Coordinates of C-alpha atoms in Angstrom, one line a residue:
X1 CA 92.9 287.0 32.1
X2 CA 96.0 285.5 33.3
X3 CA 95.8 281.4 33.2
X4 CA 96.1 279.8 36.5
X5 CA 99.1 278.5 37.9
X6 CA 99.7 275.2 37.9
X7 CA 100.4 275.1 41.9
X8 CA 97.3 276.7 42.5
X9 CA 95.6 274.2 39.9
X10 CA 97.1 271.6 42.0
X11 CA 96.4 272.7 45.5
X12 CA 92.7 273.4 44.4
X13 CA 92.4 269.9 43.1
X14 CA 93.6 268.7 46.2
X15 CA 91.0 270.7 48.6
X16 CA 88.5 269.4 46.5
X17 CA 89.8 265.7 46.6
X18 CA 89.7 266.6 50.6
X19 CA 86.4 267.5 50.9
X20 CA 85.0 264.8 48.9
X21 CA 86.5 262.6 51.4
X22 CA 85.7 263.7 53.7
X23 CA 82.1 264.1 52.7
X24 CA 82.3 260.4 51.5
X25 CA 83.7 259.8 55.2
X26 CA 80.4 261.8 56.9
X27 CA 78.4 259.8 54.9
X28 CA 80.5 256.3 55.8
X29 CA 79.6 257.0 59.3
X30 CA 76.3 258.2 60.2
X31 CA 75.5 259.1 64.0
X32 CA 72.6 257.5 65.7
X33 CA 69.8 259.6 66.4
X34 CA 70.1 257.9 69.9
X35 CA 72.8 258.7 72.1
X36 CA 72.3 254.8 73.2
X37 CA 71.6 251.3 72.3
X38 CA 68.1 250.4 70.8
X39 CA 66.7 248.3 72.7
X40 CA 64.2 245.7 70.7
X41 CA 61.8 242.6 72.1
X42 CA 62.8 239.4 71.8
X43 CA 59.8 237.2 71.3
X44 CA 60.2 233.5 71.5
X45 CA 58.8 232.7 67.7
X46 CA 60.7 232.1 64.4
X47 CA 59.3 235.3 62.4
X48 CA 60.3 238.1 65.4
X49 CA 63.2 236.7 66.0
X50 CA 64.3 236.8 62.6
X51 CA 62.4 240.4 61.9
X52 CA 64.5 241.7 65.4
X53 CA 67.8 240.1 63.3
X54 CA 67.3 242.2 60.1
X55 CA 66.3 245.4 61.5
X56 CA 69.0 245.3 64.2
X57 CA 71.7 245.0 61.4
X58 CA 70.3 247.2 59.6
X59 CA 69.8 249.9 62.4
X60 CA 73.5 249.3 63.4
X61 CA 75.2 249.1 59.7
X62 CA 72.7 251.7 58.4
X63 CA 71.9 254.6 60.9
X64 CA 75.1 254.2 62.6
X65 CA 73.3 252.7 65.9
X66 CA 74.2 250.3 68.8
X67 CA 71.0 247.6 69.8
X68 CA 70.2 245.4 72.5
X69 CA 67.5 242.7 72.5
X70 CA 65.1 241.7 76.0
X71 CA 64.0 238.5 75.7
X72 CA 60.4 237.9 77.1
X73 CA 56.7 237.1 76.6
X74 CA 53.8 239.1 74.4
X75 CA 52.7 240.9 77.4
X76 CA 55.5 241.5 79.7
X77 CA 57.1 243.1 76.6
X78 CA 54.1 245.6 75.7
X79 CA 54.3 246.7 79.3
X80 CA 57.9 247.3 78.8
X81 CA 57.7 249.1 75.5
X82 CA 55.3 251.1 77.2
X83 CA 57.4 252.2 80.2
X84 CA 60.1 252.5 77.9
X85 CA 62.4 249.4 78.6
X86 CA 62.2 248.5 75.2
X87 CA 62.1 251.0 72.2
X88 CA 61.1 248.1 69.6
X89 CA 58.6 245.1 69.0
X90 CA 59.3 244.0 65.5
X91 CA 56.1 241.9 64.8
X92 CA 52.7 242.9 66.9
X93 CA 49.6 241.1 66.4
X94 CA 47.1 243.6 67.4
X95 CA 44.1 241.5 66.9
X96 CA 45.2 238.7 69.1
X97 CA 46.0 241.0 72.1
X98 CA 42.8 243.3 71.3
X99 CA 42.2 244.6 75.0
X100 CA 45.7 245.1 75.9
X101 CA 46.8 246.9 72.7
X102 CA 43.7 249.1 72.8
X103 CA 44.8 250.5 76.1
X104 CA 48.5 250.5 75.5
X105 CA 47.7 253.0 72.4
X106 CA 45.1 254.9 74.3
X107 CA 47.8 255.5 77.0
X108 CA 50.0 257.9 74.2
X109 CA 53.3 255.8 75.3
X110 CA 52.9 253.0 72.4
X111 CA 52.0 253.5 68.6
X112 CA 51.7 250.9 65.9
X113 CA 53.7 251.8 62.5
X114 CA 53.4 249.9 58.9
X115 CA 52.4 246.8 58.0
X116 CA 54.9 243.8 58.7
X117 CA 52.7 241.3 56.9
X118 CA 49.3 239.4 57.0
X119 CA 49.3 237.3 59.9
X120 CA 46.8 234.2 61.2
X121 CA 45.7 231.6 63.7
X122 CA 44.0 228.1 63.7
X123 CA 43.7 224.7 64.9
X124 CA 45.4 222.0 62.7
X125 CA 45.2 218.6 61.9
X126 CA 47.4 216.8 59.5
X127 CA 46.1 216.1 55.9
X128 CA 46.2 212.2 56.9
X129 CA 44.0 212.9 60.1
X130 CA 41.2 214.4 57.7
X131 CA 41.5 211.4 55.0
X132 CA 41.3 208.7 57.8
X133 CA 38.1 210.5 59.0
X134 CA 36.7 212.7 56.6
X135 CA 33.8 213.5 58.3
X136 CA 36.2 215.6 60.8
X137 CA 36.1 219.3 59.1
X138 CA 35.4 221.9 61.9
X139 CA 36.7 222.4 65.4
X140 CA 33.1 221.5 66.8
X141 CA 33.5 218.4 65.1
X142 CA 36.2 217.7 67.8
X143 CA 33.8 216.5 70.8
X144 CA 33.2 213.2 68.6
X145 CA 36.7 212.4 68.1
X146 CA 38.3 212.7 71.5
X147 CA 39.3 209.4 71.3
X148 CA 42.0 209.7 68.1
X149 CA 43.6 212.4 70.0
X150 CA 44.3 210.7 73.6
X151 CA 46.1 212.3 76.4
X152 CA 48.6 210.6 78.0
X153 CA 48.2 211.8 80.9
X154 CA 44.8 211.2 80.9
X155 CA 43.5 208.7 79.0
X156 CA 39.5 208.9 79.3
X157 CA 40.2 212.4 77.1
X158 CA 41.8 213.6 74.1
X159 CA 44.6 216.5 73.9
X160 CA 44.7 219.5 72.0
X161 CA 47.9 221.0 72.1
X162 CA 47.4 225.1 72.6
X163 CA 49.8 227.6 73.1
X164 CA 53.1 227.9 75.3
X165 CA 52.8 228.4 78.3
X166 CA 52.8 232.3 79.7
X167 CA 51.7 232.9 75.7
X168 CA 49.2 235.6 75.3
X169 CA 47.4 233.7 72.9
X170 CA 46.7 231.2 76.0
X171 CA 43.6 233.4 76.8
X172 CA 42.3 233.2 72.8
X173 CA 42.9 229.4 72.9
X174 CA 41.1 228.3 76.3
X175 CA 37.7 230.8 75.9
X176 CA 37.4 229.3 72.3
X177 CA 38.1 225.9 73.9
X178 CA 35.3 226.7 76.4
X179 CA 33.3 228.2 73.8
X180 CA 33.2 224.8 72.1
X181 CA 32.0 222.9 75.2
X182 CA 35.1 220.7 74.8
X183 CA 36.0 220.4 78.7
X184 CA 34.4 217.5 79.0
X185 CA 35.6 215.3 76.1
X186 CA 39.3 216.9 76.2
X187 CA 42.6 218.8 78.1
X188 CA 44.0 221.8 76.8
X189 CA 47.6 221.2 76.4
X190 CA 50.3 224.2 77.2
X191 CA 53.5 222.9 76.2
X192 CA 56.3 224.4 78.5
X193 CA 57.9 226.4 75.4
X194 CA 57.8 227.1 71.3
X195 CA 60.1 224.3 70.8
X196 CA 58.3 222.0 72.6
X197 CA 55.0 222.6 71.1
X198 CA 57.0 222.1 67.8
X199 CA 58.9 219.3 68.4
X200 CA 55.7 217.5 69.7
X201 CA 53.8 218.1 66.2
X202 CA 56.8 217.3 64.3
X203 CA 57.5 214.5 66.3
X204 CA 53.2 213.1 65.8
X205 CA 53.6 213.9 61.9
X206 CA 56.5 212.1 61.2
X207 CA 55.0 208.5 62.7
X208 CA 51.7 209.8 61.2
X209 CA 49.9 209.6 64.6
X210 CA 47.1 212.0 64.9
X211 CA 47.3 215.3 66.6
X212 CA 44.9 218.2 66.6
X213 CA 46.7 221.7 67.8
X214 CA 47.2 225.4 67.8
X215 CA 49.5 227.0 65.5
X216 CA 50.1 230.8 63.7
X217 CA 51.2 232.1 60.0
X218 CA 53.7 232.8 58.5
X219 CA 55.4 230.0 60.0
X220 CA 58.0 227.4 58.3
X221 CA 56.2 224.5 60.3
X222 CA 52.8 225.2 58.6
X223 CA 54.2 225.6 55.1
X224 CA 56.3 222.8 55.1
X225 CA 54.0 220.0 56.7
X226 CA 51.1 219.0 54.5
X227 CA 48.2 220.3 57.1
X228 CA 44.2 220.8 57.2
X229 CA 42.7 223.9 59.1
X230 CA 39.9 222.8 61.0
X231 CA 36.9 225.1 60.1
X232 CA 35.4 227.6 63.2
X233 CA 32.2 229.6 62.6
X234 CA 32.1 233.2 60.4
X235 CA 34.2 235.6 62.0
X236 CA 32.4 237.7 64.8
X237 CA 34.4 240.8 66.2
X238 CA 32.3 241.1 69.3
X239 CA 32.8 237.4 70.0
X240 CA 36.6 237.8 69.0
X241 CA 37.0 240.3 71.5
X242 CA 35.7 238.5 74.6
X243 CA 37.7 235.6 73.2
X244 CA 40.8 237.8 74.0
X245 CA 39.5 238.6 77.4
X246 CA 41.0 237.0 80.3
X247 CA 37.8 237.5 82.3
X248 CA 35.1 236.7 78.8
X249 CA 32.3 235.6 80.8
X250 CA 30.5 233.9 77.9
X251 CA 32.6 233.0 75.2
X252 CA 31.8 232.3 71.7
X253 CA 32.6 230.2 69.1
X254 CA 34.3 232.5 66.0
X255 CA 36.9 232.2 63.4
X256 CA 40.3 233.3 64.6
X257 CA 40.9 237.2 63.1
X258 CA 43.3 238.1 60.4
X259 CA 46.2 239.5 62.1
X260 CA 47.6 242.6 60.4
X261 CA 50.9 242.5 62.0
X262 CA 52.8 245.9 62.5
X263 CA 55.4 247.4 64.5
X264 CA 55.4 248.3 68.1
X265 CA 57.4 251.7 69.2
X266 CA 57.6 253.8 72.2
X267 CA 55.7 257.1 71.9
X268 CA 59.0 259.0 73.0
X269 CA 61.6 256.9 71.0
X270 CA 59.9 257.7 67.8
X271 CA 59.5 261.1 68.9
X272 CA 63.6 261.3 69.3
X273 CA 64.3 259.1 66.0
X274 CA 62.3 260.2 63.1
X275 CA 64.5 259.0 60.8
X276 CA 64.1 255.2 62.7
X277 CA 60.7 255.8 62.7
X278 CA 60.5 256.3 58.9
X279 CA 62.1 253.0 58.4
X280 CA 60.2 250.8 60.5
X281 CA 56.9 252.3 59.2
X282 CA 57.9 251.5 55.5
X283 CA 58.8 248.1 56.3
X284 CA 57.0 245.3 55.0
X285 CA 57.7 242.1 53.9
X286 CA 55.6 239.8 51.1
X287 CA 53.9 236.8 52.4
X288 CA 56.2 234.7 49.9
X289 CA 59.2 236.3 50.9
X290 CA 58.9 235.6 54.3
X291 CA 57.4 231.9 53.7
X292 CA 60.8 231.0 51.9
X293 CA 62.8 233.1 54.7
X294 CA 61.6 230.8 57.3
X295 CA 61.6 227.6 55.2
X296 CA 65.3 228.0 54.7
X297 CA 65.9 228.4 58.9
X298 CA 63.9 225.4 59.1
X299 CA 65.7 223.4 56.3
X300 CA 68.8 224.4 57.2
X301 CA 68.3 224.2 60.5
X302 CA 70.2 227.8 61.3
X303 CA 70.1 230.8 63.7
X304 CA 67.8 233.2 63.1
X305 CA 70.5 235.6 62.9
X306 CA 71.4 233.4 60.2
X307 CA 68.2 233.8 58.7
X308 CA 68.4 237.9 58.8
X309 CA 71.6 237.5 56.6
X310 CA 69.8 235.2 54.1
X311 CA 66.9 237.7 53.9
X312 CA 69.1 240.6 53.4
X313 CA 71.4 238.8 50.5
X314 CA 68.5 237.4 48.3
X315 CA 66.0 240.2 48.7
X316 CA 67.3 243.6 48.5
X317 CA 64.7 244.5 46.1
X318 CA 62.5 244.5 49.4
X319 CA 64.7 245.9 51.9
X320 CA 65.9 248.9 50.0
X321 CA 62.6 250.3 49.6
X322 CA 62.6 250.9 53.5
X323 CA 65.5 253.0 53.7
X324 CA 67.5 256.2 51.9
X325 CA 69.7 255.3 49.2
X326 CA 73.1 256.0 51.6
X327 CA 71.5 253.9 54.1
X328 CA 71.5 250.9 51.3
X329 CA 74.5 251.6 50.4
X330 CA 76.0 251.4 54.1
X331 CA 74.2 248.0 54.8
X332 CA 75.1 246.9 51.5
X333 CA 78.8 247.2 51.8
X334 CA 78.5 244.6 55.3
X335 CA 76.6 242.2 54.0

Protein backbone atom coordinates (compact mmCIF):
# COMPACT_ATOMS: atom_id res chain seq x y z
CA UNK A 1 0.00 0.00 0.00
CA UNK A 2 1.24 3.22 -1.19
CA UNK A 3 1.89 5.77 1.94
CA UNK A 4 -0.29 8.84 1.88
CA UNK A 5 0.71 11.99 0.56
CA UNK A 6 1.67 14.49 2.60
CA UNK A 7 -0.98 17.11 0.96
CA UNK A 8 -3.64 14.82 1.43
CA UNK A 9 -2.26 14.18 5.08
CA UNK A 10 -2.53 17.80 5.46
CA UNK A 11 -5.86 18.61 3.94
CA UNK A 12 -7.33 15.68 6.06
CA UNK A 13 -5.98 17.19 9.18
CA UNK A 14 -7.39 20.27 8.34
CA UNK A 15 -11.22 18.93 7.70
CA UNK A 16 -10.90 17.33 10.82
CA UNK A 17 -9.60 20.51 12.64
CA UNK A 18 -12.86 22.10 10.80
CA UNK A 19 -15.30 19.98 11.96
CA UNK A 20 -14.10 19.97 15.46
CA UNK A 21 -14.79 23.60 15.33
CA UNK A 22 -17.23 23.68 14.26
CA UNK A 23 -18.78 21.09 16.53
CA UNK A 24 -17.08 23.00 19.45
CA UNK A 25 -19.01 26.10 17.86
CA UNK A 26 -22.68 24.04 17.85
CA UNK A 27 -22.02 23.25 21.16
CA UNK A 28 -20.84 27.11 22.15
CA UNK A 29 -24.14 28.17 21.03
CA UNK A 30 -27.05 26.14 21.85
CA UNK A 31 -30.68 27.19 20.47
CA UNK A 32 -33.52 27.77 22.86
CA UNK A 33 -36.10 25.29 22.69
CA UNK A 34 -38.39 28.50 22.68
CA UNK A 35 -38.47 30.56 19.74
CA UNK A 36 -39.05 33.47 22.50
CA UNK A 37 -38.18 34.99 25.80
CA UNK A 38 -38.98 32.96 28.99
CA UNK A 39 -40.98 34.76 30.81
CA UNK A 40 -40.54 34.11 34.84
CA UNK A 41 -42.58 35.67 38.11
CA UNK A 42 -41.22 38.13 39.91
CA UNK A 43 -42.36 37.86 43.45
CA UNK A 44 -41.62 40.54 45.88
CA UNK A 45 -39.41 38.42 48.55
CA UNK A 46 -35.62 37.89 48.88
CA UNK A 47 -35.45 34.00 48.04
CA UNK A 48 -37.56 34.29 44.46
CA UNK A 49 -36.08 37.00 43.56
CA UNK A 50 -32.80 35.68 43.90
CA UNK A 51 -33.98 31.87 42.67
CA UNK A 52 -35.61 33.98 39.28
CA UNK A 53 -31.71 35.60 39.18
CA UNK A 54 -29.87 32.19 38.96
CA UNK A 55 -32.11 30.35 36.81
CA UNK A 56 -32.58 33.25 34.38
CA UNK A 57 -28.70 33.22 33.85
CA UNK A 58 -28.48 30.06 33.68
CA UNK A 59 -31.42 29.63 31.06
CA UNK A 60 -29.80 32.46 28.98
CA UNK A 61 -25.87 31.41 29.28
CA UNK A 62 -26.87 27.71 29.34
CA UNK A 63 -29.78 26.72 26.92
CA UNK A 64 -29.05 29.53 24.76
CA UNK A 65 -32.47 31.43 25.84
CA UNK A 66 -33.69 35.04 26.07
CA UNK A 67 -36.00 35.78 29.63
CA UNK A 68 -38.16 38.33 30.86
CA UNK A 69 -39.39 38.79 34.44
CA UNK A 70 -43.44 40.08 35.44
CA UNK A 71 -43.38 41.49 38.56
CA UNK A 72 -46.50 40.84 40.70
CA UNK A 73 -48.26 39.28 43.71
CA UNK A 74 -48.67 35.24 44.75
CA UNK A 75 -51.99 35.08 43.12
CA UNK A 76 -52.12 37.43 40.25
CA UNK A 77 -49.11 35.45 39.10
CA UNK A 78 -50.57 31.73 39.35
CA UNK A 79 -53.49 33.13 37.32
CA UNK A 80 -50.95 34.25 34.87
CA UNK A 81 -48.80 31.19 34.72
CA UNK A 82 -51.92 29.51 34.16
CA UNK A 83 -53.12 31.51 31.18
CA UNK A 84 -49.80 31.37 30.04
CA UNK A 85 -48.36 34.99 30.67
CA UNK A 86 -45.71 33.63 32.57
CA UNK A 87 -43.85 30.30 31.79
CA UNK A 88 -41.98 30.30 35.29
CA UNK A 89 -42.59 30.66 39.20
CA UNK A 90 -39.33 29.88 40.70
CA UNK A 91 -40.33 29.29 44.46
CA UNK A 92 -44.24 28.05 45.01
CA UNK A 93 -45.42 27.42 48.43
CA UNK A 94 -48.20 25.03 47.83
CA UNK A 95 -49.30 24.63 51.26
CA UNK A 96 -49.84 28.22 51.91
CA UNK A 97 -52.05 28.75 48.77
CA UNK A 98 -53.73 25.17 49.35
CA UNK A 99 -57.23 26.02 47.61
CA UNK A 100 -55.87 27.99 44.75
CA UNK A 101 -53.01 25.60 43.84
CA UNK A 102 -55.32 22.56 44.09
CA UNK A 103 -57.45 24.03 41.33
CA UNK A 104 -54.77 25.57 39.31
CA UNK A 105 -53.21 21.77 38.97
CA UNK A 106 -56.61 20.27 38.51
CA UNK A 107 -57.13 22.64 35.57
CA UNK A 108 -54.02 20.65 33.42
CA UNK A 109 -52.50 24.36 32.63
CA UNK A 110 -50.04 24.44 35.81
CA UNK A 111 -47.70 21.55 37.21
CA UNK A 112 -45.39 21.70 40.19
CA UNK A 113 -41.70 20.18 39.45
CA UNK A 114 -38.81 19.34 42.13
CA UNK A 115 -38.16 20.41 45.32
CA UNK A 116 -36.74 24.09 45.78
CA UNK A 117 -36.28 23.68 49.46
CA UNK A 118 -38.13 23.17 52.89
CA UNK A 119 -40.02 26.18 53.49
CA UNK A 120 -42.04 27.67 56.81
CA UNK A 121 -44.22 30.23 58.55
CA UNK A 122 -44.67 31.72 62.08
CA UNK A 123 -45.17 34.53 64.40
CA UNK A 124 -42.01 35.98 66.01
CA UNK A 125 -40.95 37.69 68.94
CA UNK A 126 -37.46 38.73 69.64
CA UNK A 127 -35.38 36.51 72.16
CA UNK A 128 -35.43 39.72 74.61
CA UNK A 129 -39.41 39.91 74.38
CA UNK A 130 -39.44 36.22 75.74
CA UNK A 131 -36.70 36.88 78.64
CA UNK A 132 -38.60 40.08 79.81
CA UNK A 133 -41.74 37.95 80.00
CA UNK A 134 -41.16 34.44 80.08
CA UNK A 135 -44.32 33.35 80.66
CA UNK A 136 -45.20 34.55 76.90
CA UNK A 137 -44.49 31.13 74.78
CA UNK A 138 -47.53 30.56 72.43
CA UNK A 139 -49.46 32.74 70.11
CA UNK A 140 -52.65 32.38 72.49
CA UNK A 141 -50.53 33.65 75.10
CA UNK A 142 -50.90 37.00 73.08
CA UNK A 143 -54.53 38.18 74.43
CA UNK A 144 -52.56 38.87 77.92
CA UNK A 145 -49.95 40.95 76.55
CA UNK A 146 -51.63 43.42 74.25
CA UNK A 147 -50.27 45.96 76.10
CA UNK A 148 -46.21 45.43 75.29
CA UNK A 149 -47.21 45.42 71.70
CA UNK A 150 -49.20 48.90 71.36
CA UNK A 151 -50.54 50.24 68.23
CA UNK A 152 -49.98 53.55 67.46
CA UNK A 153 -52.64 54.17 65.84
CA UNK A 154 -54.65 52.81 68.38
CA UNK A 155 -53.57 52.80 71.50
CA UNK A 156 -56.27 50.78 73.74
CA UNK A 157 -54.70 47.65 71.50
CA UNK A 158 -51.58 45.97 70.63
CA UNK A 159 -50.27 45.40 66.91
CA UNK A 160 -49.27 42.36 65.26
CA UNK A 161 -47.56 43.05 62.17
CA UNK A 162 -48.98 40.33 59.36
CA UNK A 163 -48.25 40.14 55.95
CA UNK A 164 -47.94 42.82 52.99
CA UNK A 165 -50.52 44.00 51.86
CA UNK A 166 -52.28 42.12 48.57
CA UNK A 167 -49.95 39.05 50.06
CA UNK A 168 -51.62 35.69 49.74
CA UNK A 169 -50.57 34.75 52.96
CA UNK A 170 -52.99 37.79 54.19
CA UNK A 171 -55.91 35.17 54.28
CA UNK A 172 -53.57 32.41 56.53
CA UNK A 173 -52.63 35.33 58.83
CA UNK A 174 -56.21 37.02 59.61
CA UNK A 175 -58.41 33.45 59.96
CA UNK A 176 -55.60 32.29 62.43
CA UNK A 177 -55.75 35.77 63.97
CA UNK A 178 -59.60 35.25 64.29
CA UNK A 179 -59.04 31.76 65.22
CA UNK A 180 -57.23 33.01 68.33
CA UNK A 181 -60.07 35.42 69.41
CA UNK A 182 -57.51 38.25 69.29
CA UNK A 183 -59.83 41.04 67.71
CA UNK A 184 -60.58 42.26 70.67
CA UNK A 185 -57.28 42.80 72.46
CA UNK A 186 -55.30 43.66 69.09
CA UNK A 187 -55.11 45.09 65.00
CA UNK A 188 -53.72 43.11 62.45
CA UNK A 189 -51.06 45.09 60.83
CA UNK A 190 -50.50 44.94 56.79
CA UNK A 191 -47.60 46.84 56.13
CA UNK A 192 -47.89 48.60 52.57
CA UNK A 193 -44.85 46.33 51.19
CA UNK A 194 -41.83 43.57 52.06
CA UNK A 195 -39.63 46.37 52.87
CA UNK A 196 -41.79 47.91 55.01
CA UNK A 197 -42.65 45.04 57.11
CA UNK A 198 -38.79 44.57 57.29
CA UNK A 199 -37.67 47.73 58.04
CA UNK A 200 -40.36 48.02 60.84
CA UNK A 201 -38.87 44.71 62.61
CA UNK A 202 -35.43 45.76 62.05
CA UNK A 203 -36.12 49.04 63.03
CA UNK A 204 -38.14 47.52 66.77
CA UNK A 205 -35.02 45.03 67.26
CA UNK A 206 -32.43 47.42 67.03
CA UNK A 207 -33.93 49.86 70.07
CA UNK A 208 -34.96 46.50 71.60
CA UNK A 209 -38.68 47.52 71.74
CA UNK A 210 -41.02 44.63 71.57
CA UNK A 211 -42.73 43.54 68.51
CA UNK A 212 -44.67 40.33 67.82
CA UNK A 213 -45.11 39.69 63.82
CA UNK A 214 -45.39 37.36 60.85
CA UNK A 215 -42.50 36.27 58.96
CA UNK A 216 -41.34 33.04 56.47
CA UNK A 217 -37.99 30.71 56.07
CA UNK A 218 -35.50 30.64 54.53
CA UNK A 219 -35.09 34.21 55.05
CA UNK A 220 -31.82 36.34 55.92
CA UNK A 221 -33.96 38.46 58.45
CA UNK A 222 -34.88 35.36 60.58
CA UNK A 223 -31.34 33.83 60.62
CA UNK A 224 -29.61 36.84 61.30
CA UNK A 225 -31.80 38.35 64.25
CA UNK A 226 -31.69 36.32 67.48
CA UNK A 227 -35.69 35.51 67.41
CA UNK A 228 -38.32 33.16 69.42
CA UNK A 229 -41.22 31.39 67.43
CA UNK A 230 -44.24 31.71 69.40
CA UNK A 231 -45.74 28.16 69.81
CA UNK A 232 -49.48 27.44 67.84
CA UNK A 233 -51.30 24.18 68.54
CA UNK A 234 -50.26 20.57 66.68
CA UNK A 235 -50.58 20.81 63.13
CA UNK A 236 -54.24 20.08 61.79
CA UNK A 237 -54.62 19.77 57.84
CA UNK A 238 -58.34 20.22 57.98
CA UNK A 239 -57.96 23.31 60.11
CA UNK A 240 -54.87 24.45 57.80
CA UNK A 241 -57.06 24.37 55.00
CA UNK A 242 -59.90 26.57 56.00
CA UNK A 243 -57.08 28.70 57.39
CA UNK A 244 -56.22 29.30 53.71
CA UNK A 245 -59.75 29.94 52.80
CA UNK A 246 -60.75 33.39 52.07
CA UNK A 247 -64.37 32.53 53.00
CA UNK A 248 -63.24 29.73 56.36
CA UNK A 249 -66.26 30.14 58.19
CA UNK A 250 -64.86 28.82 61.49
CA UNK A 251 -61.35 29.01 61.74
CA UNK A 252 -59.06 27.17 63.85
CA UNK A 253 -56.17 27.48 65.74
CA UNK A 254 -53.16 25.13 64.05
CA UNK A 255 -49.50 25.24 63.50
CA UNK A 256 -48.49 26.94 60.26
CA UNK A 257 -47.65 23.80 57.61
CA UNK A 258 -44.22 22.92 56.38
CA UNK A 259 -44.01 24.36 53.02
CA UNK A 260 -42.30 22.06 50.47
CA UNK A 261 -41.49 24.71 48.10
CA UNK A 262 -41.32 23.71 44.30
CA UNK A 263 -41.53 25.10 40.93
CA UNK A 264 -44.44 26.47 39.12
CA UNK A 265 -44.57 25.82 35.05
CA UNK A 266 -47.10 26.18 32.48
CA UNK A 267 -48.60 22.82 31.29
CA UNK A 268 -47.74 23.89 27.57
CA UNK A 269 -44.24 25.47 28.21
CA UNK A 270 -42.96 22.34 29.70
CA UNK A 271 -44.63 20.47 27.05
CA UNK A 272 -42.37 22.64 24.33
CA UNK A 273 -39.15 22.65 26.52
CA UNK A 274 -38.30 19.29 27.97
CA UNK A 275 -34.93 19.96 28.17
CA UNK A 276 -36.03 23.33 30.58
CA UNK A 277 -38.23 21.18 32.25
CA UNK A 278 -35.51 18.71 33.24
CA UNK A 279 -33.53 21.42 34.78
CA UNK A 280 -36.01 23.06 36.90
CA UNK A 281 -37.33 19.68 38.18
CA UNK A 282 -33.66 18.72 39.34
CA UNK A 283 -33.15 21.92 41.06
CA UNK A 284 -32.82 22.12 44.65
CA UNK A 285 -30.97 23.99 46.88
CA UNK A 286 -29.77 22.93 50.69
CA UNK A 287 -31.33 24.82 53.48
CA UNK A 288 -27.63 25.93 54.42
CA UNK A 289 -26.81 26.98 51.15
CA UNK A 290 -29.55 29.14 50.72
CA UNK A 291 -29.34 30.55 54.53
CA UNK A 292 -25.72 31.85 53.65
CA UNK A 293 -27.03 33.04 50.05
CA UNK A 294 -29.34 35.31 51.62
CA UNK A 295 -27.19 36.32 54.58
CA UNK A 296 -24.57 37.67 52.22
CA UNK A 297 -27.57 39.99 50.26
CA UNK A 298 -28.41 41.08 53.59
CA UNK A 299 -24.84 41.90 54.82
CA UNK A 300 -23.79 43.20 51.99
CA UNK A 301 -26.66 44.87 51.29
CA UNK A 302 -26.59 43.92 47.29
CA UNK A 303 -29.10 43.16 44.36
CA UNK A 304 -30.43 40.08 44.16
CA UNK A 305 -28.98 39.74 40.96
CA UNK A 306 -25.96 40.18 42.88
CA UNK A 307 -26.85 37.48 44.97
CA UNK A 308 -27.53 34.92 41.88
CA UNK A 309 -23.75 35.55 40.90
CA UNK A 310 -22.54 34.83 44.50
CA UNK A 311 -24.63 31.55 44.46
CA UNK A 312 -23.36 30.47 41.21
CA UNK A 313 -19.39 31.33 42.06
CA UNK A 314 -19.27 29.55 45.51
CA UNK A 315 -21.62 26.59 44.89
CA UNK A 316 -21.13 24.90 41.70
CA UNK A 317 -21.07 21.68 43.37
CA UNK A 318 -24.99 22.32 43.68
CA UNK A 319 -25.78 23.90 40.50
CA UNK A 320 -24.06 21.48 38.20
CA UNK A 321 -26.06 18.65 39.30
CA UNK A 322 -29.09 20.41 37.64
CA UNK A 323 -27.83 20.57 34.25
CA UNK A 324 -25.77 18.51 31.30
CA UNK A 325 -22.21 18.78 31.53
CA UNK A 326 -22.13 21.26 28.17
CA UNK A 327 -24.69 23.28 29.90
CA UNK A 328 -21.97 23.74 32.96
CA UNK A 329 -19.56 24.28 30.87
CA UNK A 330 -21.46 27.17 29.03
CA UNK A 331 -22.56 28.95 32.30
CA UNK A 332 -19.30 28.27 33.63
CA UNK A 333 -17.30 30.15 31.05
CA UNK A 334 -19.69 33.63 32.06
CA UNK A 335 -19.46 33.56 35.32
Amino acid sequence: MRPASPVLSFIAAVGAATALLFSTAASAAPSCEVDRPVRFSGLNWESNLVLAGIERFIVEHGYGCKTAVEIGETLAMLAALQRGDVDITPEVWPGQIEVAWDKAIKSGRVQGVGHVFDAGEGWYIPRYTQERHPELKSAADLARFSELFTDPEEPSKGRIYGCPAGWSCDILNTNLFKALKLEEKYTMFAPGSGAAQKAAIVSAYKRKRDIVFYYWTPTALVGSLDLVKLELPPFDAAAYTCLTDPNCADPVATEFKSNRAVTGMNTDFARAAPQLTEFFTKLTVPGPVIDDTLGWLETEQAEPEEAALYFLRKYPEVWKKWVPEDVATRVQAKL
